[in-house]
Every structure is written in structure tokens, then in C-alpha cells.
Coordinates of C-alpha atoms and ligand atoms in Angstrom, one line a residue:
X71 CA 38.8 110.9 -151.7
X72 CA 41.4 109.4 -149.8
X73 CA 41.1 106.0 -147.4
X74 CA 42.3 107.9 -144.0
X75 CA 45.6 106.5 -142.8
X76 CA 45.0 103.8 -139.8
X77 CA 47.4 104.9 -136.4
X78 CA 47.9 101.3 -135.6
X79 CA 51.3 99.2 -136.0
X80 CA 50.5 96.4 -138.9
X81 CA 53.1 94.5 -137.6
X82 CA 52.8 91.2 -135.8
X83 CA 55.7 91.3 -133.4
X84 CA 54.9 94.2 -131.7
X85 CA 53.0 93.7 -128.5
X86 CA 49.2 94.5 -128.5
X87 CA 49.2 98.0 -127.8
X88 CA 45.8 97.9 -126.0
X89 CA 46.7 102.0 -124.2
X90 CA 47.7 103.1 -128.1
X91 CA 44.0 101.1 -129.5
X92 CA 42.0 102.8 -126.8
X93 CA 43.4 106.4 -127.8
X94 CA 42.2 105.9 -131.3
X95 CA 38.2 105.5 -130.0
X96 CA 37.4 109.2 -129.2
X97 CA 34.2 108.0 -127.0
X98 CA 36.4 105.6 -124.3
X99 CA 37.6 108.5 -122.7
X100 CA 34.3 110.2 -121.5
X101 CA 32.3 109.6 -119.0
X102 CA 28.8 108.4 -117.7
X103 CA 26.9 109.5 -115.0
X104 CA 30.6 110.6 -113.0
X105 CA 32.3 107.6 -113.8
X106 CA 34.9 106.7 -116.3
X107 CA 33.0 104.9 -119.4
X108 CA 33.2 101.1 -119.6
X109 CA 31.7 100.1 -122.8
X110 CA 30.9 96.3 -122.5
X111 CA 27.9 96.7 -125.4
X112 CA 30.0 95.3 -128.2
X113 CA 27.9 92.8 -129.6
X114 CA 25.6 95.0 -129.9
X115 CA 27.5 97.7 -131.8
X116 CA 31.1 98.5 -131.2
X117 CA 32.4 102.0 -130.7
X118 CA 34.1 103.9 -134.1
X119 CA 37.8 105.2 -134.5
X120 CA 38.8 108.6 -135.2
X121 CA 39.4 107.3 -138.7
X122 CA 36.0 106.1 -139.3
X123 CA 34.3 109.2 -137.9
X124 CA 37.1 111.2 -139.9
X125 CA 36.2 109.2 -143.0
X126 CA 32.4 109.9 -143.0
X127 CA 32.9 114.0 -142.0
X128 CA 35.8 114.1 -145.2
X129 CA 33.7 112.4 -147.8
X130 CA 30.7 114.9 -146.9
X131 CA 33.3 118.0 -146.7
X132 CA 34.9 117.0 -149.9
X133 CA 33.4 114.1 -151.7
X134 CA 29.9 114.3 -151.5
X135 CA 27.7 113.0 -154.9
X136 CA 25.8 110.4 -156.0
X137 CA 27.3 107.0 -157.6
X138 CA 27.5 105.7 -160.9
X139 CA 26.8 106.8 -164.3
X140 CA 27.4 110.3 -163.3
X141 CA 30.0 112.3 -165.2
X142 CA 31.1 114.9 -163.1
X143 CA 34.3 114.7 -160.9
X144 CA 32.6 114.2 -157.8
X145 CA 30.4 111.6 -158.7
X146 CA 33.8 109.8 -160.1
X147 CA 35.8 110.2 -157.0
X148 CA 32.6 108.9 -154.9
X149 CA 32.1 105.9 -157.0
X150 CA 36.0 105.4 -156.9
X151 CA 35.7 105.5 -152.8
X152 CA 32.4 103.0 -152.9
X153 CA 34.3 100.3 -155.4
X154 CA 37.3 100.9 -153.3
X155 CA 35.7 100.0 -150.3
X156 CA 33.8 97.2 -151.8
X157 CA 37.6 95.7 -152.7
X158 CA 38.6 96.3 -149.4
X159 CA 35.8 94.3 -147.9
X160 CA 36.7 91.4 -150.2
X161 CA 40.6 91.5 -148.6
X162 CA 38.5 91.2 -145.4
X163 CA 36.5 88.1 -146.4
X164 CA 39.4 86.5 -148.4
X165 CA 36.3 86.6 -151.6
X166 CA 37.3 85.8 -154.6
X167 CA 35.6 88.5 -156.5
X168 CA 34.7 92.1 -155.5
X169 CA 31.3 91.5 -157.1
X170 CA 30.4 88.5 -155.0
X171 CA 30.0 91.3 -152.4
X172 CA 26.6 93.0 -152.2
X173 CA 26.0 96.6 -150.1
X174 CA 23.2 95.8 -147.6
X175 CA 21.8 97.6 -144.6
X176 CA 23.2 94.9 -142.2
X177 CA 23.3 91.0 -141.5
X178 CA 19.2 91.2 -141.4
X179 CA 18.5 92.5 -144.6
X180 CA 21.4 89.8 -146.0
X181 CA 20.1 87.4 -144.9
X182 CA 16.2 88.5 -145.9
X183 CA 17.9 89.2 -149.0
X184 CA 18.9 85.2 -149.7
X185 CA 15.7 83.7 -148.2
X186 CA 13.5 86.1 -150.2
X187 CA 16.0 86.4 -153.9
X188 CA 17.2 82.9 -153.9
X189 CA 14.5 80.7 -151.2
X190 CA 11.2 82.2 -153.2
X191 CA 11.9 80.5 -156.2
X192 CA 13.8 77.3 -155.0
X193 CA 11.6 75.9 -152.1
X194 CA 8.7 74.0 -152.2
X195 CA 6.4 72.4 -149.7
X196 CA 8.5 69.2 -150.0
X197 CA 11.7 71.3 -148.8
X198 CA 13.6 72.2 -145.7
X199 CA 15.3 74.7 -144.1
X200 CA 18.2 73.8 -141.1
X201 CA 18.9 76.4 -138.4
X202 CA 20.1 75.4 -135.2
X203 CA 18.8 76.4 -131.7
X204 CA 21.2 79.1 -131.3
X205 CA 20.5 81.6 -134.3
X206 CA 19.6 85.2 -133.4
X207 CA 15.8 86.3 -134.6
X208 CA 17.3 87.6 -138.0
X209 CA 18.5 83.9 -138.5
X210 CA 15.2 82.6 -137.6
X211 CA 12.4 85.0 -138.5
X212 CA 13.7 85.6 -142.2
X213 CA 12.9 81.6 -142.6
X214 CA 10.0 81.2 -140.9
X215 CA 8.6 83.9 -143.6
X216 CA 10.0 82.2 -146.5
X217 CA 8.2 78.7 -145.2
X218 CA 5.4 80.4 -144.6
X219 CA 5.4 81.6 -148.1
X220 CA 6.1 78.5 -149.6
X221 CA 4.9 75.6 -147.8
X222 CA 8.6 74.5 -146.6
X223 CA 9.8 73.0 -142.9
X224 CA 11.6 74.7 -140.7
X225 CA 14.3 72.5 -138.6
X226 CA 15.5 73.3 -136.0
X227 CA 19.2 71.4 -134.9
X228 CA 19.6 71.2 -130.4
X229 CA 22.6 72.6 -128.7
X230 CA 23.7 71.1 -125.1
X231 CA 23.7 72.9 -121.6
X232 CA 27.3 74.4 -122.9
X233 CA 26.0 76.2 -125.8
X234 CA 27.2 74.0 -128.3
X235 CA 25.8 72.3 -131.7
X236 CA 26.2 68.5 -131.8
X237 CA 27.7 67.4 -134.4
X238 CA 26.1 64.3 -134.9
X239 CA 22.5 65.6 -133.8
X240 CA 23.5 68.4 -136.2
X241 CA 23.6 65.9 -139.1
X242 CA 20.6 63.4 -138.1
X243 CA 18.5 66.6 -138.9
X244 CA 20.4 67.2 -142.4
X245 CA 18.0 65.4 -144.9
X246 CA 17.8 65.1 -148.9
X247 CA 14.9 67.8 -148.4
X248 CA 17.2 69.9 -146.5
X249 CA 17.9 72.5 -149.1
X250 CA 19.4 75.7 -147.0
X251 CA 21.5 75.3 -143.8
X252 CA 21.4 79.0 -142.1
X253 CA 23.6 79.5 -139.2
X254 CA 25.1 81.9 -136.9
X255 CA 29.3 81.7 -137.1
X256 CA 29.6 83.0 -133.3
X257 CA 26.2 82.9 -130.9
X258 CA 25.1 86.8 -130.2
X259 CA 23.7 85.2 -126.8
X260 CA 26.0 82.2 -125.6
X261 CA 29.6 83.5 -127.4
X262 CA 29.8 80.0 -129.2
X263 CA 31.7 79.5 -132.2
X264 CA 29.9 77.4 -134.1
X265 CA 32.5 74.5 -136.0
X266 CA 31.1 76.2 -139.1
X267 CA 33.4 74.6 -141.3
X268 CA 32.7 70.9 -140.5
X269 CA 29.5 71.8 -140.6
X270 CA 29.2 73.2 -144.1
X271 CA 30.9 70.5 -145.4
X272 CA 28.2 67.9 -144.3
X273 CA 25.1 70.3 -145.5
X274 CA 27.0 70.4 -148.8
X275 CA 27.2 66.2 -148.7
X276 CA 23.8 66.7 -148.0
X277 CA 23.0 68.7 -151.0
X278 CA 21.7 71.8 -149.2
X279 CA 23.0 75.2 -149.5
X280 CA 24.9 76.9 -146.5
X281 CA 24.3 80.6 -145.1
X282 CA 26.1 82.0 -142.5
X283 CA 25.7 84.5 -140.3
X284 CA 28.5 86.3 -139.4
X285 CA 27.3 89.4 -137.4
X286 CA 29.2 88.4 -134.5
X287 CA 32.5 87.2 -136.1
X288 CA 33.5 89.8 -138.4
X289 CA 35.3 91.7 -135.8
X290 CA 36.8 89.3 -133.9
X291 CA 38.3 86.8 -135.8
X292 CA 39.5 85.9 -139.8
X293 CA 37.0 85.7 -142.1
X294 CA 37.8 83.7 -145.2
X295 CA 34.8 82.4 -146.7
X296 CA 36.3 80.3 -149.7
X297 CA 38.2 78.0 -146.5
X298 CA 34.9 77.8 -144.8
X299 CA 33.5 76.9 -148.5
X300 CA 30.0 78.0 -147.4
X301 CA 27.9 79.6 -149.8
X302 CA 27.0 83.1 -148.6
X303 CA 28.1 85.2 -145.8
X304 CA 26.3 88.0 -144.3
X305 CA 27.6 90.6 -141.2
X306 CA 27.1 94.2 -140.1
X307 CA 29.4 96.8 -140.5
X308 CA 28.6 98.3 -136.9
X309 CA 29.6 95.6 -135.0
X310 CA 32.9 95.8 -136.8
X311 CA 34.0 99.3 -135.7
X312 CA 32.3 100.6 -138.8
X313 CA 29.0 102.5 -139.2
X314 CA 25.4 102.0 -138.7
X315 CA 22.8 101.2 -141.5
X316 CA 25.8 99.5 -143.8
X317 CA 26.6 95.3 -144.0
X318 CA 27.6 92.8 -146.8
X319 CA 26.1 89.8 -147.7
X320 CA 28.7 87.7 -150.1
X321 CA 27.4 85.0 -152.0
X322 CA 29.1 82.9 -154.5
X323 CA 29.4 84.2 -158.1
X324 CA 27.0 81.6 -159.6
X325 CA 24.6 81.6 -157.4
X326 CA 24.1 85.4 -157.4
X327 CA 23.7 85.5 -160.6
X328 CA 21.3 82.7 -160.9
X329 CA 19.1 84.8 -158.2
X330 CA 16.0 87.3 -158.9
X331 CA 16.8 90.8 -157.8
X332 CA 15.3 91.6 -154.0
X333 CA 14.2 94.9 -154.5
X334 CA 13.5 97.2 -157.8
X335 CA 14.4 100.5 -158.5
X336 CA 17.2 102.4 -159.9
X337 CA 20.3 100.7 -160.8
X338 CA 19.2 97.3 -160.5
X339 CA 18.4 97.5 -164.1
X340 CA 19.9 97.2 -167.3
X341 CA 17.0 98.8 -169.4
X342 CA 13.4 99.3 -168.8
X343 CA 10.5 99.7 -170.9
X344 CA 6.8 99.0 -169.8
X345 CA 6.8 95.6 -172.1
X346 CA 10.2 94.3 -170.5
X347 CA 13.4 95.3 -167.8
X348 CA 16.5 93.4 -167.8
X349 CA 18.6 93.7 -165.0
X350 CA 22.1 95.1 -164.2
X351 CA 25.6 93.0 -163.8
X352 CA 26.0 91.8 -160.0
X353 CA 26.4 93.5 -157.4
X354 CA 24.2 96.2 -158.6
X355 CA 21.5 93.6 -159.7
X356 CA 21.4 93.7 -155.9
X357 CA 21.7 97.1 -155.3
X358 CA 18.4 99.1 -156.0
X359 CA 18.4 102.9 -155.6
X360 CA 20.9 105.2 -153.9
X361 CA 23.1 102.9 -151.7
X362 CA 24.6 103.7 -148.5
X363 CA 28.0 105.6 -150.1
X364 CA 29.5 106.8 -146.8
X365 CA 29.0 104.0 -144.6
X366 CA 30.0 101.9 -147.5
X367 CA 33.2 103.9 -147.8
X368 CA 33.2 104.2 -143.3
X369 CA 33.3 100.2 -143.5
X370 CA 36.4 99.6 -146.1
X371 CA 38.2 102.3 -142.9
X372 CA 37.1 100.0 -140.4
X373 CA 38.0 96.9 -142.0
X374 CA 41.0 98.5 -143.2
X375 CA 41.9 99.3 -139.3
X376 CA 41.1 95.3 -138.0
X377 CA 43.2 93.9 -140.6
X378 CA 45.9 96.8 -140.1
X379 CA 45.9 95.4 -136.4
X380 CA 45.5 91.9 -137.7
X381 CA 42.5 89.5 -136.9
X382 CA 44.3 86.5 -135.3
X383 CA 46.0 89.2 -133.0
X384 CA 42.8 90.8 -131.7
X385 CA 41.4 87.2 -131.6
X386 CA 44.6 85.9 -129.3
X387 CA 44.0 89.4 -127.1
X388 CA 40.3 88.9 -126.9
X389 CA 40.8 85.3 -125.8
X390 CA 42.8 85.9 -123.0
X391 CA 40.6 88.9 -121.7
X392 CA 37.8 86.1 -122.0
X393 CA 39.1 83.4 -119.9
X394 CA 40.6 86.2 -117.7
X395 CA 36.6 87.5 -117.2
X396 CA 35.6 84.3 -117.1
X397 CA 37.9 83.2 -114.2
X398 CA 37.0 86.9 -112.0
X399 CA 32.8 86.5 -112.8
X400 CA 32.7 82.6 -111.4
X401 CA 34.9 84.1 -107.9
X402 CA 31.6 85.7 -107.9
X403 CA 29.1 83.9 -105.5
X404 CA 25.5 82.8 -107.2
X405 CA 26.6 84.1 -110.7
X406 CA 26.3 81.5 -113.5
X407 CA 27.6 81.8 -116.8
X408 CA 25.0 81.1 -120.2
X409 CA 27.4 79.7 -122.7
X410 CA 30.3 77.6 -121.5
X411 CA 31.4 76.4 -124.9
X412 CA 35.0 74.7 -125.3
X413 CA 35.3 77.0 -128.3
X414 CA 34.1 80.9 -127.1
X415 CA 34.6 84.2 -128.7
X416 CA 34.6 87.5 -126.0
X417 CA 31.2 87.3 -124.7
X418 CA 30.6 86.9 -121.7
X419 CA 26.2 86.2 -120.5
X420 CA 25.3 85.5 -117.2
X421 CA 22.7 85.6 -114.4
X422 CA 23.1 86.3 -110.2
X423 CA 20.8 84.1 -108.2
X424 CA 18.5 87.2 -106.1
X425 CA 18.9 89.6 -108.7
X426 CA 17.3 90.4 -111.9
X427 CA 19.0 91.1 -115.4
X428 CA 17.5 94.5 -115.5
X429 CA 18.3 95.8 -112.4
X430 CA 21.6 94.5 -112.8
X431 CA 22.0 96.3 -115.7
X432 CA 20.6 99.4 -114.9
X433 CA 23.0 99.5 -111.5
X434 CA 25.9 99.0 -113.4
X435 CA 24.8 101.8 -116.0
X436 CA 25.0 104.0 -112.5
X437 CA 28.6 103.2 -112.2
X438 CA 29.2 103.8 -116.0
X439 CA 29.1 100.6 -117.0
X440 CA 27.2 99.8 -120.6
X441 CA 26.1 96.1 -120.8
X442 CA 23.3 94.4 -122.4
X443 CA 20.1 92.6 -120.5
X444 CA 17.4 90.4 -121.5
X445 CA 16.7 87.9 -124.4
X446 CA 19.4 89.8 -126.8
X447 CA 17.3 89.0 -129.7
X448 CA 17.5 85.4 -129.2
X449 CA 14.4 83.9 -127.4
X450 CA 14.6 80.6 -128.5
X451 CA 18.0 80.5 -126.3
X452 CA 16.9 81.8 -123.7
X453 CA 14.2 79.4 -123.2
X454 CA 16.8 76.3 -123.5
X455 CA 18.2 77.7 -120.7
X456 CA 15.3 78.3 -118.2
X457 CA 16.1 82.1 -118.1
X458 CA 14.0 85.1 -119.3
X459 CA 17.0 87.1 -120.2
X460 CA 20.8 87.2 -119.0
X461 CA 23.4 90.0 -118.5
X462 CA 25.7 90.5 -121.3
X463 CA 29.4 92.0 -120.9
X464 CA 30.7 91.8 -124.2
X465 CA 34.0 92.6 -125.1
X466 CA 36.0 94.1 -127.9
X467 CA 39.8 94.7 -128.8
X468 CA 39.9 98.0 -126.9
X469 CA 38.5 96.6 -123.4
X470 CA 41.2 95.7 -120.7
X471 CA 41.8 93.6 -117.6
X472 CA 40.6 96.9 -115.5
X473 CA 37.9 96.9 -117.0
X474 CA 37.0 93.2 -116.3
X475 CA 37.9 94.3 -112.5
X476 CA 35.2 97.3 -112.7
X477 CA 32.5 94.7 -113.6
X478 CA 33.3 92.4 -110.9
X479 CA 33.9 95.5 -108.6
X480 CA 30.2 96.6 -109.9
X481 CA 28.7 93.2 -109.8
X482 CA 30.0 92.7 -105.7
X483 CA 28.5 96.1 -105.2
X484 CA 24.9 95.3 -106.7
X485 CA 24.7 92.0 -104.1
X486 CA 25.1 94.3 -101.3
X487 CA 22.5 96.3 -102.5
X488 CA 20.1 93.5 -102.7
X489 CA 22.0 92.1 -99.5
X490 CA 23.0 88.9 -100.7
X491 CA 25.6 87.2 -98.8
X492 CA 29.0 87.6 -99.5
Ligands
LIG796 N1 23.0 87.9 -136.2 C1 23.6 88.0 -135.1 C2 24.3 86.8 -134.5 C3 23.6 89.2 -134.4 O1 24.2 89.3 -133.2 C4 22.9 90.3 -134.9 C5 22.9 91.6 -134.2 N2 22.6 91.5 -132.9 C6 22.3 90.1 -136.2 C7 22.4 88.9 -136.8 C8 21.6 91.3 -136.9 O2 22.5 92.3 -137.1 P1 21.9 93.7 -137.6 O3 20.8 94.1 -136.7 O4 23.0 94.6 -137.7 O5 21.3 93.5 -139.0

């Protein structure tokens, strides 16, 4: 099977094409409920180019098989498209080596994966896990069940009223029990980005291990996880223009293959016999059953298509549409913005005194708007703010100025209807 071609111009002097983008996304130009879509749901899951959609139809049309160990010609091509893809993922990440990359359902299961493989047999009751306030439930709930199954702390490092992680608090929670620091790379809720680099570096002084969780960066910025120097990284490939159901969790070489396997089954294994199984080279130590294979082979597309545009492109682009929305939302009277870090990736949370997240949302949705309301998976959050829930516009590298201007149009429209002043 061949990788589908990408549409876009690699090149980094051209202008950010943002009309020749928006063509390549088959669902922007439809419409909801009479009104042209604007798709502001991005950190929730982004919408898929003709190439990724094209990718998953052709490897079904032509490809279709199961992977590894078979000898037939489909089964070669199909493991030749699910290494491939794993390689390209690797270019994405800037890992060292392919098999330092492990097929996983998404960020969650990555990060399960860790606290479960590689927490289970390293922490005791004398030990500690750091998160910070900020971390979406899969950053929180995966460690709460790994102290729970082995008598460890869970710490929990403050943010202030902007959204950000003190450094120095930060540190005054590190301690020689700390043994895993877990944290989000770009806030889900609050659009932070976290100074994940400074802050690895002072778990590692520490002695602790670093995870992070890079659901929310992947598409929106460079990833290269030996410069951060953290040891593993987990996203999701749907919030990164690829499919559902498919995500990486890298981890460094040695610590991988220090790890028990997470799940058994087939493939995991080396041999098995009732008296005694060894276990298969990483990645596949990793990998029980039948993975994913397309939306393996949909995500190397996707990534393939970011990098073709280039990351620090669509991060300069994103950037301006942020402080561009975040300049129209505060003209808007009563609205407050969650999040107001010096250092913000394209999200964009925010309640309107008199009116409720949910209705809110559910107006906009009237007008063909798609946004996100409520806790977005981050409770903890929320409740440092004083707010059950906010409303979410969050933007992608296909979302424009106009767009920005429907929302505010939208937003002016839903305090008339609750007749709040002007
Ligand atoms: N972490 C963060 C910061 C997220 O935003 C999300 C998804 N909202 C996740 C983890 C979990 O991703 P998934 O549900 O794709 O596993």
C-alpha cells in the first residue's frame, strides 16, 4: 500500500494557505442545522483530511490482512504500512528509535499502560506520584488507581488564577519519594503550555521519572521528546487529524524493556508453554493481539500531512488566531476567559455572567457552531476556578479570523436572548 500523497506546500516561505487547508477537510464545507459549519471542537477531536479518510478506504480496498508472521502478500504489504507508519510517527516525535513507539488506543490507555506496566512493580507505600492541578482525568484517575493499588501518595502541584504551574511551588512538592512526575504538555481545559522542559529537568534532579501527556500538543506544535528529555510521551491520534481508537505512548528504550507487558495475548510473546512464556522484542511486548492496523497506518497520513505543513508554521498561525479571539471574546461584555496563561496554545474557555455553559452551547449549535461545555474532563480545574463548567472554542490550523467573528456574532446574539445588556 502506498502513503497517499499530502496536497499541502512543504515549503516554509510560502504563506499559510489557510482557503487551500480548509479544501483538504471534506466535512468544513457542510452544513448544520442551515448554517455554514464552524467546527470549534478541536480539542476534543479534530476533523480528518481527504488523505486520511482516503488512506483508511484504500488499505481496506486493497490491503486488507492481518500483521506479522503471515506469509502471504497481503499480510507483507499490511505489516510494511503498520512499520511504516510506526517510522513515521518517530519523525513526528524526533524518537530515537521506531521501537520506543508503542500502538495504543489513545493518550488514556498510554498512560494506564505506564502506571499499570512500569508503576505496579516500582511503587511502594513509601512512594509518590506528582501531578499538577491541571491534568485531565486520564492524567489523574490512572494514578489514583495505581496508589490505590500500592499504598503510594498522590501529589498534587497548584497552578495560579492564570492557569499556570509555579515553578517553585512545582519543585517544593518534588521530594526523594517522588518517583513519577505525570503531566499534561498543553492544559485540555485552560490552553496552558506547561514549561515541560524546565520541569522535567528538576523531577529528573529529583530522581523521579517524567510522563507526559501530550494529547493536546501533538497537533499544534513540535514534538521532540529527546529535547524535552522526559521519559515517556503519550498522545491521541484523533486530535491530530488522524483517526479514532489509535495513539502512541513512547517511552525510552531502557525503560521499556525493563517493564512487564500490560496486557497478554497474541504477539506479546516470544513462546508459550503452560510451565513458562517469554515475551516478544519491544514494541510488540507491548502490543497484545490484533492492533489497530488502519488507524495505525491513518495516523503516519496525518502526521505525515502536519509535518508536510510544518509544526512551528501551524503553531505561529494558531497563535495569531488565538490572541486575535482572545482580543474579539473580552470586547464582549460579562465574558471571562479560564486560562490566561503568558504561554497559551489555541484554546480558548470561558464563561458569560447571566448565562449558562450549556445553553450557550446548545444556542451556538443552532447557528452551526460546534463547541465544547462543561468540566471537559477536568474537574479538579474547574473547581480552582469557582465554575461548574466553561464554554470551549477550540481552534485548529484550518479555523479562520471569520470564524472567530461568527462566535462573537453568536455569543452577542445569545445575550439578547437572555436579554443582558449590551
Ligand atoms: N489528556 C488530555 C490533556 C486530553 O485533552 C485528553 C482528551 N480530551 C486525553 C488526555 C485523553 O485522550 P483520549 O481520550 O484520546 O485517550
Amino acid at each position: 500500500m502506498s502513503a497517499a500523497p499530502t496536497k499541502v506546500d512543504a515549503s516554509s516561505t510560502t504563506p499559510f494557505d489557510v482557503e487551500r487547508i480548509r479544501s483538504d477537510f471534506p466535512i468544513l464545507s457542510s452544513t448544520v442545522n442551515g448554517s455554514p459549519l464552524v467546527y470549534l471542537d478541536n480539542a476534543a477531536t479534530s476533523q480528518k483530511p481527504q488523505v486520511v479518510i482516503d488512506s483508511i478506504r484504500e488499505y481496506y480496498e486493497t490491503t486488507n490482512a492481518n500483521i506479522h508472521r503471515g506469509v502471504h502478500r497481503l499480510s507483507v504489504q499490511a505489516t510494511d504500512a503498520y512499520e511504516k507508519a510506526r517510522r513515521t510517527l518517530q519523525r513526528f516525535i524526533g524518537a530515537e528509535r521506531a521501537e520506543e513507539l508503542i500502538f495504543v488506543r489513545g493518550a488514556t490507555e498510554g498512560i494506564n499502560l505506564v502506571a499499570q506496566a512500569w508503576g505496579r512493580s516500582t511503587l511502594t507505600e513509601d512512594d509518590e506520584v506528582l501531578i499538577t492541578c491541571l491534568e485531565h482525568h486520564s492524567n489523574i484517575v490512572p494514578w489514583q488507581l495505581l496508589c490505590e493499588q500500592t499504598g503510594a501518595t498522590l501529589v498534587v502541584a497548584p497552578i495560579n488564577d492564570d492557569g499556570e504551574i509555579l515553578v517553585d511551588e512545582f519543585q517544593t512538592h518534588l521530594s526523594e519519594n517522588t518517583k513519577i512526575v505525570a503531566l499534561a504538555h498543553v492544559s485540555n481545559a485552560l490552553g496552558t503550555i506547561n514549561p515541560v522542559k524546565e520541569l522535567i529537568a528538576l523531577a529528573h534532579k529529583a530522581g523521579a521519572k517524567v510522563l507526559i501527556d501530550g494529547a493536546q500538543a501533538a497537533p499544534h506544535m513540535t514534538i521532540d521528546v529527546q529535547d524535552l528529555g522526559c521519559d515517556f510521551y503519550a498522545f491521541t491520534g484523533h486530535k491530530m487529524l488522524g483517526p479514532t481508537g489509535i495513539g502512541i505512548l513512547w517511552g525510552r528504550h531502557e525503560l521499556l524493556e525493563a517493564m512487564s507487558p500490560y496486557q497478554g495475548g497474541g504477539e506479546m510473546i516470544r513462546s508459550v508453554s503452560f510451565e513458562k512464556t517469554t515475551y516478544n522484542d519491544i514494541p510488540h511486548k507491548f502490543e497484545a493481539g490484533t492492533p489497530n492496523i488502519v488507524g495505525a497506518i491513518g495516523l503516519g497520513v496525518a502526521a505525515d500531512y502536519l509535518l508536510a505543513i510544518g509544526l512551528d508554521r501551524i503553531a505561529t498561525y494558531e497563535h495569531e488566531l488565538l490572541t486575535y479571539g482572545t482580543e474579539r471574546l473580552l470586547s464582549i461584555p460579562g465574558l471571562s476567559l479560564i486560562g490566561t496563561a503568558q504561554s497559551k496554545a489555541s484554546i480558548l474557555s470561558f464563561v458569560m455572567e447571566g448565562a449558562d455553559a450549556y445553553s450557550i452551547g446548545t444556542m451556538l449549535d443552532e447557528m452551526g457552531m460546534a463547541v465544547r461545555t462543561g468540566h471537559h474532563c477536568a474537574e479538579p480545574v474547574m473547581a480552582r476556578f469557582g465554575v461548574d463548567g466553561t464554554v470551549r472554542a477550540s481552534l485548529a490550523l484550518y479555523n479562520t479570523r471569520e470564524e472567530i467573528d461568527a462566535l462573537v456574532e453568536g455569543l452577542i446574539k445569545v445575550r439578547r436572548i437572555f436579554d443582558l445588556s449590551e
